[in-house]
GROMACS .gro file of C-alpha atoms in nm:
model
  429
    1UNK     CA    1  12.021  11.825  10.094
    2UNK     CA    2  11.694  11.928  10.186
    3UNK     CA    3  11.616  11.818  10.558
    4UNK     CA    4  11.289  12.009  10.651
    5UNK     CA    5  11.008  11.767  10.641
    6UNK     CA    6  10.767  11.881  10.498
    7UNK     CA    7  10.864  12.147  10.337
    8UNK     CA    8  10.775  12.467  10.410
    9UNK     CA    9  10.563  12.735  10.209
   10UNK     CA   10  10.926  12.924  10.136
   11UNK     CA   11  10.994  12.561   9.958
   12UNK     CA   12  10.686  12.592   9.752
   13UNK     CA   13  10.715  12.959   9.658
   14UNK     CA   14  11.087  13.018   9.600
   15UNK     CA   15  11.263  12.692   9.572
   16UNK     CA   16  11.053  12.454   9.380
   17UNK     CA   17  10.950  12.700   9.089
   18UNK     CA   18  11.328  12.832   9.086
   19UNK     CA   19  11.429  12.468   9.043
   20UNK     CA   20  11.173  12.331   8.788
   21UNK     CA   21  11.157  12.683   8.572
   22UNK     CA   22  10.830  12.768   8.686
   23UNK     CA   23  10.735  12.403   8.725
   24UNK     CA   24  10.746  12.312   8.392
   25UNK     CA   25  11.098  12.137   8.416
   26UNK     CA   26  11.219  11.802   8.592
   27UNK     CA   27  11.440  11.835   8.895
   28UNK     CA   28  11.536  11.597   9.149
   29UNK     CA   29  11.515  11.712   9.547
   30UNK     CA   30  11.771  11.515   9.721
   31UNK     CA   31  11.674  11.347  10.079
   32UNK     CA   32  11.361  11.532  10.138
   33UNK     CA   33  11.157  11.251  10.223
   34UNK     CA   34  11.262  11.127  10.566
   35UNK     CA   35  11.234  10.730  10.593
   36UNK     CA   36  10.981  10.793  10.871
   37UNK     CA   37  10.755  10.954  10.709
   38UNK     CA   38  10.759  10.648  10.386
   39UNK     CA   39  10.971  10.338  10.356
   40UNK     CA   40  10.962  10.060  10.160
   41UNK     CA   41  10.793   9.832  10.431
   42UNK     CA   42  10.536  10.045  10.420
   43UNK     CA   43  10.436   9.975  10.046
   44UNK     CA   44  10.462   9.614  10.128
   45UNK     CA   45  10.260   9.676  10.418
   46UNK     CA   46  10.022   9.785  10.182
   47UNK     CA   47  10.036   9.446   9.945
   48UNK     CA   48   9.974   9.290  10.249
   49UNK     CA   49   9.659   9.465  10.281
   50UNK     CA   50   9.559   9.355   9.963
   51UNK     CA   51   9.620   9.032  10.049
   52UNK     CA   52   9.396   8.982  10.363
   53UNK     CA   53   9.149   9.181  10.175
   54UNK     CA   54   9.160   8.884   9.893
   55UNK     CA   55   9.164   8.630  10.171
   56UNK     CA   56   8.867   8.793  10.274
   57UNK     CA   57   8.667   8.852   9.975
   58UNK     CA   58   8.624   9.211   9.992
   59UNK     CA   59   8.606   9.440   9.712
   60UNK     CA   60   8.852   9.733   9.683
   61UNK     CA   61   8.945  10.011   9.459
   62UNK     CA   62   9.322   9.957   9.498
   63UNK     CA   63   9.481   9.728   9.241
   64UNK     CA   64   9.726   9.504   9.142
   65UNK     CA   65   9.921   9.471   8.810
   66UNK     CA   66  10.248   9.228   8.745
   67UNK     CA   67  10.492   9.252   8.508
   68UNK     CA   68  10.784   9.097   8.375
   69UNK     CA   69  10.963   9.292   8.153
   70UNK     CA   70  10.762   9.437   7.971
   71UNK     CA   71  10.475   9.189   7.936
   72UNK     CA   72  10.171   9.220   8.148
   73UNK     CA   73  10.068   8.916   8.338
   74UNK     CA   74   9.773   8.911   8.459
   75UNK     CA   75   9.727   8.537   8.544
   76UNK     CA   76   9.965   8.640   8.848
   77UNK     CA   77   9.784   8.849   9.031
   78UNK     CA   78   9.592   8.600   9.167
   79UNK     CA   79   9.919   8.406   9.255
   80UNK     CA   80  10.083   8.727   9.423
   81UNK     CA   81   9.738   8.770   9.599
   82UNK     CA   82   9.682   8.468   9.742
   83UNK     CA   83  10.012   8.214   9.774
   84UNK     CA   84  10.165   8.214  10.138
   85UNK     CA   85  10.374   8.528  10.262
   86UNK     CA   86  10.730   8.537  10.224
   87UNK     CA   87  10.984   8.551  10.499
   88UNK     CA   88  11.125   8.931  10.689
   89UNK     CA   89  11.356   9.015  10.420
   90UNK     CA   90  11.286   8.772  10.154
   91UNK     CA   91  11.047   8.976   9.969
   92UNK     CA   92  11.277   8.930   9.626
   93UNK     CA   93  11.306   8.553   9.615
   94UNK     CA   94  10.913   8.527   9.719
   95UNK     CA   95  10.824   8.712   9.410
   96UNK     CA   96  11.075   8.551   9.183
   97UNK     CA   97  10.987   8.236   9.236
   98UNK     CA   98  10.618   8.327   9.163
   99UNK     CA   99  10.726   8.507   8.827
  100UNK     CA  100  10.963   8.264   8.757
  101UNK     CA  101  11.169   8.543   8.678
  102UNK     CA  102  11.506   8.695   8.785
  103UNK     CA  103  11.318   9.030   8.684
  104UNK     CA  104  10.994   9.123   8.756
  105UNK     CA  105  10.814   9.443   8.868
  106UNK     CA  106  10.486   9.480   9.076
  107UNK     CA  107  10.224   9.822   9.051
  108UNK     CA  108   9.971   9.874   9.304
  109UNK     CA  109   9.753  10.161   9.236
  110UNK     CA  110   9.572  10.383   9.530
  111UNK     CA  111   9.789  10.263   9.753
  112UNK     CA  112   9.710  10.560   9.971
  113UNK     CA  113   9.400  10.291  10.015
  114UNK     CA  114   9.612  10.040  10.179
  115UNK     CA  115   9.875  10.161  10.387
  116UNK     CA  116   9.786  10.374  10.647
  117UNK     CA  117  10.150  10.423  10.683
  118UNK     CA  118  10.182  10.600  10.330
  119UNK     CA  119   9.864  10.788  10.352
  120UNK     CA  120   9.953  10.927  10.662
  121UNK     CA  121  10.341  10.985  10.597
  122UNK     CA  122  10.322  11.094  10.246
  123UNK     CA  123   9.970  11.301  10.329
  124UNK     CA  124  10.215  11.536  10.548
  125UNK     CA  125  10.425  11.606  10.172
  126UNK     CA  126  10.073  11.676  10.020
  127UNK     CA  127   9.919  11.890  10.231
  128UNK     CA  128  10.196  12.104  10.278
  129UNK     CA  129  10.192  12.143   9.839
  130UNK     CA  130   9.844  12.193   9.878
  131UNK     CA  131   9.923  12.477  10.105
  132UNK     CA  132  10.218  12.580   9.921
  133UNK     CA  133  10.128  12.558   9.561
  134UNK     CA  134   9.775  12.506   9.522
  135UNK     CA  135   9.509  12.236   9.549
  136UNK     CA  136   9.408  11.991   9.237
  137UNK     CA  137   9.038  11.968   9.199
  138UNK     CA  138   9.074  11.591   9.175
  139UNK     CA  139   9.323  11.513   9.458
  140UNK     CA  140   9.615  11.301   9.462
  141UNK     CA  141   9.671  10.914   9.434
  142UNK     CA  142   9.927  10.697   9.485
  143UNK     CA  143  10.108  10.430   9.250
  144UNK     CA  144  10.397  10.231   9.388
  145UNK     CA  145  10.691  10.099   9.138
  146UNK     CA  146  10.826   9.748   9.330
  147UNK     CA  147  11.044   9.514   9.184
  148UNK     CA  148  11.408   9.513   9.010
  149UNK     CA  149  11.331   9.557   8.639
  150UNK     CA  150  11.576   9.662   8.396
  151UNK     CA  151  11.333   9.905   8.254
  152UNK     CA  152  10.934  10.096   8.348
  153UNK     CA  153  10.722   9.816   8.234
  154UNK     CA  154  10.511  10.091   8.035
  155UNK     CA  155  10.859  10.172   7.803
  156UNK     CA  156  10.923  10.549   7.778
  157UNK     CA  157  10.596  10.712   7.804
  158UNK     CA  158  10.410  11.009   7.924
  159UNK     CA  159  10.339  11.134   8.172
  160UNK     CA  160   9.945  11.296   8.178
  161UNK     CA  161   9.956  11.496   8.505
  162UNK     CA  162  10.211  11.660   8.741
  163UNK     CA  163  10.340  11.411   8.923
  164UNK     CA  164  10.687  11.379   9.245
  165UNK     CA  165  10.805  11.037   9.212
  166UNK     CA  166  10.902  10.949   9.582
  167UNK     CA  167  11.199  10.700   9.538
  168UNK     CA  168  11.188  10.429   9.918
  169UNK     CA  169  11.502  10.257   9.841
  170UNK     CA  170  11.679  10.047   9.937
  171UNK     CA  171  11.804  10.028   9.574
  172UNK     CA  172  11.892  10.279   9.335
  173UNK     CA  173  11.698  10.404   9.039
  174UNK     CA  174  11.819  10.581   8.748
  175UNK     CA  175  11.573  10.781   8.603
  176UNK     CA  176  11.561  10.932   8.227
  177UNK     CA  177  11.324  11.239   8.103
  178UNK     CA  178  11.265  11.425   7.761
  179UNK     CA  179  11.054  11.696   7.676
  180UNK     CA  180  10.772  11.635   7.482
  181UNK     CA  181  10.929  11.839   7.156
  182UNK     CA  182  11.284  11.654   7.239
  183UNK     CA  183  11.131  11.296   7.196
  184UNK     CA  184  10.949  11.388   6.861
  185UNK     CA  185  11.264  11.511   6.727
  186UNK     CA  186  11.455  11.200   6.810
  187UNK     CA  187  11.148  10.955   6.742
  188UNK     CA  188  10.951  11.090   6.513
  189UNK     CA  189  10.611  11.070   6.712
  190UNK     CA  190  10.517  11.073   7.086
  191UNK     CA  191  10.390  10.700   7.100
  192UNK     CA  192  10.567  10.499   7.414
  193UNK     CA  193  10.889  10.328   7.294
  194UNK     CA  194  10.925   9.993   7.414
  195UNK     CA  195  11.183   9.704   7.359
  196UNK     CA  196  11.535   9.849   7.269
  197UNK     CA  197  11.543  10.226   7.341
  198UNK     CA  198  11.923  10.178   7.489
  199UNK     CA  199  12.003  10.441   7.157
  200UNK     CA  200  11.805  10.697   7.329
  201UNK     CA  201  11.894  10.691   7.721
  202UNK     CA  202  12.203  10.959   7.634
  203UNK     CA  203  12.017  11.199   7.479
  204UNK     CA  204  11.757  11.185   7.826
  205UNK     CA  205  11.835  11.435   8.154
  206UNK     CA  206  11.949  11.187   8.398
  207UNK     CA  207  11.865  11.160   8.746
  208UNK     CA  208  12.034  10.924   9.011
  209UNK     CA  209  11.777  10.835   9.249
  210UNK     CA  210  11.863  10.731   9.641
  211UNK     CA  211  11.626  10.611   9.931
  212UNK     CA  212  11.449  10.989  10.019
  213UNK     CA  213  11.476  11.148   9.719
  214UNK     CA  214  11.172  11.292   9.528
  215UNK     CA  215  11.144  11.405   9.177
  216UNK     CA  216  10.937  11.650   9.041
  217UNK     CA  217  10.790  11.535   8.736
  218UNK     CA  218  10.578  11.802   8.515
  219UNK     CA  219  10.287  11.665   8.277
  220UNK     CA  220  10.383  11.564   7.877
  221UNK     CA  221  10.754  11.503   7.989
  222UNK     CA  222  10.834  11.157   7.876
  223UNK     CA  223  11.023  10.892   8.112
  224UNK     CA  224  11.180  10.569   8.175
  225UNK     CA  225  11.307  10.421   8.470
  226UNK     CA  226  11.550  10.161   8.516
  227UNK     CA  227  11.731  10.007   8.823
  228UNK     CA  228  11.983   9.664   8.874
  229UNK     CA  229  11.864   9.647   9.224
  230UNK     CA  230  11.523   9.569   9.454
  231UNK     CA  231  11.397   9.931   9.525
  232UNK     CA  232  11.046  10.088   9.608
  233UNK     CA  233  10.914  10.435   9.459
  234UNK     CA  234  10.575  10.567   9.464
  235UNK     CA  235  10.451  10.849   9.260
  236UNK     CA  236  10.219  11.103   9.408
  237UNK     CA  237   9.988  11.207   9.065
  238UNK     CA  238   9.837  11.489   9.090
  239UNK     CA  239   9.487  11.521   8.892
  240UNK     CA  240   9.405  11.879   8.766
  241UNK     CA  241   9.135  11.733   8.597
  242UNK     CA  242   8.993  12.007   8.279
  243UNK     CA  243   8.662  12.204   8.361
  244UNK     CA  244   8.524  12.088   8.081
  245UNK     CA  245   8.511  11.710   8.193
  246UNK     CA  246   8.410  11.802   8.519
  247UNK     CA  247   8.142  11.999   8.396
  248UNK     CA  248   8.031  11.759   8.143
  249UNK     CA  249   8.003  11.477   8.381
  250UNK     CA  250   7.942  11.571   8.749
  251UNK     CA  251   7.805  11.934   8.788
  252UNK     CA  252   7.558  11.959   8.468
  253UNK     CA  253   7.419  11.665   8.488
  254UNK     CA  254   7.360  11.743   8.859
  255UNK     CA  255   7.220  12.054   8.713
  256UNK     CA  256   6.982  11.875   8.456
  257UNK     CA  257   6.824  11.641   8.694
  258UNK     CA  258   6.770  11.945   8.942
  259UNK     CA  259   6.612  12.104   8.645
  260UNK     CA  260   6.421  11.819   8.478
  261UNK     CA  261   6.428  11.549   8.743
  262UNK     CA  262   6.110  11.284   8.838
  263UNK     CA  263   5.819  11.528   9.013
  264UNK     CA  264   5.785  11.375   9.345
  265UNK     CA  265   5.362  11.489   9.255
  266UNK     CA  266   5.376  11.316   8.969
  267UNK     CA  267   5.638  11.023   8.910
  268UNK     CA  268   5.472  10.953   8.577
  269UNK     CA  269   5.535  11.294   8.429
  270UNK     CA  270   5.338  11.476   8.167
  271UNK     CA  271   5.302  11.242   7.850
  272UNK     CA  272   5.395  11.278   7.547
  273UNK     CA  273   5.135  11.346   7.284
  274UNK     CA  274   5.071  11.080   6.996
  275UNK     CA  275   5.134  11.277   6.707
  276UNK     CA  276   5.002  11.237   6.367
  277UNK     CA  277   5.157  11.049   6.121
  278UNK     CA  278   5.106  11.263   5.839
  279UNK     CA  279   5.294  11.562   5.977
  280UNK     CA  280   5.614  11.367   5.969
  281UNK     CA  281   5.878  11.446   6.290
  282UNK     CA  282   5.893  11.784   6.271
  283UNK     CA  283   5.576  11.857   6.545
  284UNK     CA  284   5.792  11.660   6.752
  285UNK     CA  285   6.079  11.834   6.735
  286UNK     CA  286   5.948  12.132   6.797
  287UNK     CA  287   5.775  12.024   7.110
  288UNK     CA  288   6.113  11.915   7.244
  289UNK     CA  289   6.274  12.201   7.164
  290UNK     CA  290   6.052  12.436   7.347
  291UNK     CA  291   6.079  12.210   7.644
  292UNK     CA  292   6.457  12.210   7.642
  293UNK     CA  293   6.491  12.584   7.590
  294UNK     CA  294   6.221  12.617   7.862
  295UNK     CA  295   6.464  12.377   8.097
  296UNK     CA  296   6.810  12.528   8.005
  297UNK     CA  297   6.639  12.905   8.103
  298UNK     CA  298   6.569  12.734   8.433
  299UNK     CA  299   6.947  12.581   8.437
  300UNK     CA  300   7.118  12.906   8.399
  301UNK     CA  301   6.901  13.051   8.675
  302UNK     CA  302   7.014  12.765   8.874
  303UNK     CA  303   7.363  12.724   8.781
  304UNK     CA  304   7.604  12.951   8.991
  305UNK     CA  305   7.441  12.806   9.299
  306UNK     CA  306   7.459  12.443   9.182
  307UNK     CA  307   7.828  12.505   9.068
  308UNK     CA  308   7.933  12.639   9.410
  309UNK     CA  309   7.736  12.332   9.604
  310UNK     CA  310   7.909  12.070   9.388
  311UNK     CA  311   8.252  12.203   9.438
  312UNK     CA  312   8.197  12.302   9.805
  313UNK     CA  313   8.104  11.952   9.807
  314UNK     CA  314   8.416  11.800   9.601
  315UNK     CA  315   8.670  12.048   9.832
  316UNK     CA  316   8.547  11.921  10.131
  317UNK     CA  317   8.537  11.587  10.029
  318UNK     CA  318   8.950  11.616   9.907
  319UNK     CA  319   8.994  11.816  10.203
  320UNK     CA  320   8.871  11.540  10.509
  321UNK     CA  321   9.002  11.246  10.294
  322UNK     CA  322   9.388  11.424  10.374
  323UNK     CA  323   9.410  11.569  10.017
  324UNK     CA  324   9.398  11.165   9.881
  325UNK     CA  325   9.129  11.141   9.574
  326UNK     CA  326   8.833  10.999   9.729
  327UNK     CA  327   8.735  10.630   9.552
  328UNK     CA  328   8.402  10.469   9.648
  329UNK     CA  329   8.572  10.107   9.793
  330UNK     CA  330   8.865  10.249  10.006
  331UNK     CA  331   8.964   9.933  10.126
  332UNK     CA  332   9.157  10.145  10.447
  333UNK     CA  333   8.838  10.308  10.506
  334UNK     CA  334   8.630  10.037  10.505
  335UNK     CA  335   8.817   9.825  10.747
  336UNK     CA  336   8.829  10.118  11.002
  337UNK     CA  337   8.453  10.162  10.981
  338UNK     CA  338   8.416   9.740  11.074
  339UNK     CA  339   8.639   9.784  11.339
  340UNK     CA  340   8.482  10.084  11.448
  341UNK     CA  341   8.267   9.984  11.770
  342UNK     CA  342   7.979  10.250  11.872
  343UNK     CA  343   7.980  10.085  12.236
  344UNK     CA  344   8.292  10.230  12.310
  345UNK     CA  345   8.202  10.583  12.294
  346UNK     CA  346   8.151  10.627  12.649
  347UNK     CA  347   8.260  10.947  12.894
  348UNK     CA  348   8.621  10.924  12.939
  349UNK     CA  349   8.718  10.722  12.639
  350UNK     CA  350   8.992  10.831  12.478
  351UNK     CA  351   8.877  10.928  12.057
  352UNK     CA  352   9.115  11.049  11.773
  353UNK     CA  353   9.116  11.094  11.383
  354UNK     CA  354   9.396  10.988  11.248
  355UNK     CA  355   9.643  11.128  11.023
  356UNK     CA  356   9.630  11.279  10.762
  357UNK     CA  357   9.223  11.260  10.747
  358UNK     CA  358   9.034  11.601  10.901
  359UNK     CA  359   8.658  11.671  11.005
  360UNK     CA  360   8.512  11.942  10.774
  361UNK     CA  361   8.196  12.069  10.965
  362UNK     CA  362   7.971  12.184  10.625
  363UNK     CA  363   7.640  12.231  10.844
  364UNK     CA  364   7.428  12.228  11.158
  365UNK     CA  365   7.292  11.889  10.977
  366UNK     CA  366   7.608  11.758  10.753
  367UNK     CA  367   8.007  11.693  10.826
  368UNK     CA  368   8.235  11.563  10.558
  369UNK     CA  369   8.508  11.231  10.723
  370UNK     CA  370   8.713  11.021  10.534
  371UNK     CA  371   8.597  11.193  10.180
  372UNK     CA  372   8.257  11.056  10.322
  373UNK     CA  373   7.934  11.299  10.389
  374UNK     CA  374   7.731  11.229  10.698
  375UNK     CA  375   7.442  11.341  10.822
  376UNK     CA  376   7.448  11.423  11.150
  377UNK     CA  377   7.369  11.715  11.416
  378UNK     CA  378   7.687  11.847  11.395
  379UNK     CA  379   7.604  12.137  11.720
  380UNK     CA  380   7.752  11.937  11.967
  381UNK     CA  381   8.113  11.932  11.810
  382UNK     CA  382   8.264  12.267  11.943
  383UNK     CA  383   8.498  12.414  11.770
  384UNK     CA  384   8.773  12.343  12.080
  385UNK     CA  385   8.696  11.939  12.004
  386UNK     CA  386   8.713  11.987  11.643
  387UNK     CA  387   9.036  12.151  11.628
  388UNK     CA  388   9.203  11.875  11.873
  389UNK     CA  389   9.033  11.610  11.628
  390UNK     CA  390   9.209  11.776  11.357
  391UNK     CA  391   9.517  11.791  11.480
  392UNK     CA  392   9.547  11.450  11.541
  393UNK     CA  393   9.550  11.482  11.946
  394UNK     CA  394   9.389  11.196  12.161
  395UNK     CA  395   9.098  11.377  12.330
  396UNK     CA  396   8.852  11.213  12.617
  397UNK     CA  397   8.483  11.232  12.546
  398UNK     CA  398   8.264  11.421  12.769
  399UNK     CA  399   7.997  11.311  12.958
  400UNK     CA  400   7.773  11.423  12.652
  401UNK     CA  401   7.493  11.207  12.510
  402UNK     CA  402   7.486  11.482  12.199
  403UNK     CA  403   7.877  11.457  12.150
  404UNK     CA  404   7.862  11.047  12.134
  405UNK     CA  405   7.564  11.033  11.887
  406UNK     CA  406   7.734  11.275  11.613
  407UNK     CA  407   8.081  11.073  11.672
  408UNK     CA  408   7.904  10.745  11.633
  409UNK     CA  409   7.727  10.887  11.341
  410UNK     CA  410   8.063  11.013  11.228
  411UNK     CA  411   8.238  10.680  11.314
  412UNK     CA  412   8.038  10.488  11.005
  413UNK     CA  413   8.324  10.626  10.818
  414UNK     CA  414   8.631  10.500  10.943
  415UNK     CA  415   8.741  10.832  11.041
  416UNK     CA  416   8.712  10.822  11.404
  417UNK     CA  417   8.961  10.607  11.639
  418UNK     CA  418   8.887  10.465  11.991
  419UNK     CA  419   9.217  10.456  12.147
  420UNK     CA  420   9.118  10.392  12.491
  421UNK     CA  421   8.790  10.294  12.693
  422UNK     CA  422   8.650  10.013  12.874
  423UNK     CA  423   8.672   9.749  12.535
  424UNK     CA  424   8.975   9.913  12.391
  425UNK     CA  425   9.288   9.694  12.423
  426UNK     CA  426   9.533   9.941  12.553
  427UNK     CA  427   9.256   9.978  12.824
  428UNK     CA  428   9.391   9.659  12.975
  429UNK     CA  429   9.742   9.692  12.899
   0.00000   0.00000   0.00000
């Protein structure tokens, strides 16, 4: 059993690819994940963020899906979101009697989004892979597994991206993988297998799964998971995203509009000519050609230093949002930034960032929060305050005008805490 949490960069550089043959294998690490760092009231803590947030009306990017068996049912969600609570403990007869089904299982997607809990807990296992393996340009996310199906509502599928599924408890799972070239040979094709695939589950690599646990599991390996009992996993997906999409649709069309964007001189541009009828579309053409050839000779003049301000941009993005992907309506986000009250920042108040989000300080005019870019004067923030920021520590504010404006400025994205102070609550404890 594994017991150092989180693991270390001797995990990441000896054990893990030892284990998974170079990471392209399954393997199970027993009891890594310590129950305070991720439990399974902490997902549900998350579903009851959801709730409130339906209650309320807000939009979020986190999301519901319900399933019995293997049928989707939409029509529930709205039930799940908005019936009353259940009781400490009842969780399973609550949803059954909303399913009307002994059976049922319940997804919530970025959940990183609703449970500060999780983000925080399971943001401790992804930094230290980040520091121990290597970063993925698109982050992480996190998609919980509740309920006590007999079988992965999505049948035995695919997996598109490395992935550690993080098994809560309290139940036992028993989980089933095949490689990619296995499944072909025993189905004949690699589409998901749904209904009865009980013939297949003995010629799978079986894993047991207890409360703690965490399995590695690498991308095109196919899997099914099954349990008797109520248990809670979450799998931490990890998006290497190809250069080619990420070229194709964030950094050159960044690069285009740079290059052959509105002229701020002249919004309407330089016309088009009419061209004559009789000389067909080829005059046209040509004219659009030159231009474009003209444009792309200014793009590849342009595009190592575009290329290098996107991605600065993206890493320090993934970097201050605590390694999570960022998505535009982080529902945790923006219910820190409503509760977030300027007035407080006052000398002696007490201000921290909590975990796992960090301050990224990208110039003397711009700071990256939350996955969030701010403009602010960022002079002010030594580099004394900005390392006890970052590591979490409750620090009082000096009796700095310059310090409070660049928090407060910095507070717009949910990023900065008031624990103490003249309105905080623990002020009057």
């Amino acid at each position: 059993m594994n017991t150092l949490w989180p693991p270390s960069r001797a995990f990441w550089s000896r054990e893990f690819p030892e284990a998974t043959n170079n990471r392209t294998t399954p393997n199970l690490f027993e009891g890594i994940i310590p129950s305070s760092a991720a439990s399974p009231q902490d997902a549900l803590a998350g579903l009851e963020s959801l709730r409130r947030a339906h209650a309320a009306g807000t939009q979020h990017a986190a999301r519901a899906r319900v399933y019995v068996g293997e049928d989707r049912h939409d029509e529930l969600i709205e039930t799940v979101l908005a019936k009353d609570g259940w009781d400490d403990g009842e969780f399973v007869p609550w949803m059954q009697s909303l399913v009307g089904a002994k059976r049922f299982s319940l997804v919530l997607n970025n959940l990183e989004t609703a449970s500060p809990q999780l983000a925080a807990g399971l943001g401790e296992f992804l930094r230290s892979l980040y520091e121990g393996w290597g970063v993925p340009i698109g982050g992480a996310e996190q998609v919980a597994f509740a309920g006590n199906y007999s079988g992965t509502a999505f049948g035995v599928h695919e997996g598109a991206e490395d992935a550690f599924l993080c098994h809560l408890g309290p139940g036992v799972k028993d989980f089933y993988c095949w490689s990619q070239e296995d499944y072909v040979r025993l189905t004949g094709s690699t589409a998901p297998l749904f209904g009865d695939y009980q013939w297949l589950l003995p010629h799978g690599q079986r894993f047991v799964m207890k409360p703690g646990d965490a399995l590695f599991l690498p991308k095109r390996v196919f899997h099914v998971g099954r349990q008797k009992d109520f248990s809670v996993s979450v799998a931490v997906s990890l998006y290497t995203y190809p250069d080619d999409r990420i070229l194709r649709l964030s950094v050159l069309p960044e690069l285009l509009e740079r290059v052959l964007g509105e002229d701020p001189d002249n919004p309407m541009g330089t016309q088009s000519p009419l061209h004559a009828a009789a000389a067909g579309s080829a005059p046209a053409a040509a004219r659009l050609t030159e231009r474009a050839r003209t444009a792309l000779a200014a793009a590849g003049d342009q595009l190592e230093q575009t290329v290098a301000q996107h991605v600065e941009g993206r890493w320090m993005e993934l970097e201050s949002n605590g390694g999570w992907e960022k998505v535009a309506s982080d529902l945790g986000r923006m219910e820190a930034a409503a509760a977030f009250d300027v007035a407080q920042l006052r000398p002696g108040a007490t201000v921290a960032i909590p975990a796992p989000y960090q301050l990224r300080i990208a110039s003397p005019q711009q700071a990256y929060l939350r996955g969030v870019a701010v403009s602010c004067d960022t002079t002010p923030l030594t580099e004394v305050l900005v390392d006890a920021l970052n590591t979490n520590t409750p620090t009082a504010l000096p009796d700095d005008d310059a310090v409070h404006e660049s928090l407060a400025a910095l507070g717009a994205t949910g990023g900065i805490h008031v624990i103490t102070g003249p309105n905080a609550p623990e002020a009057h404890a």
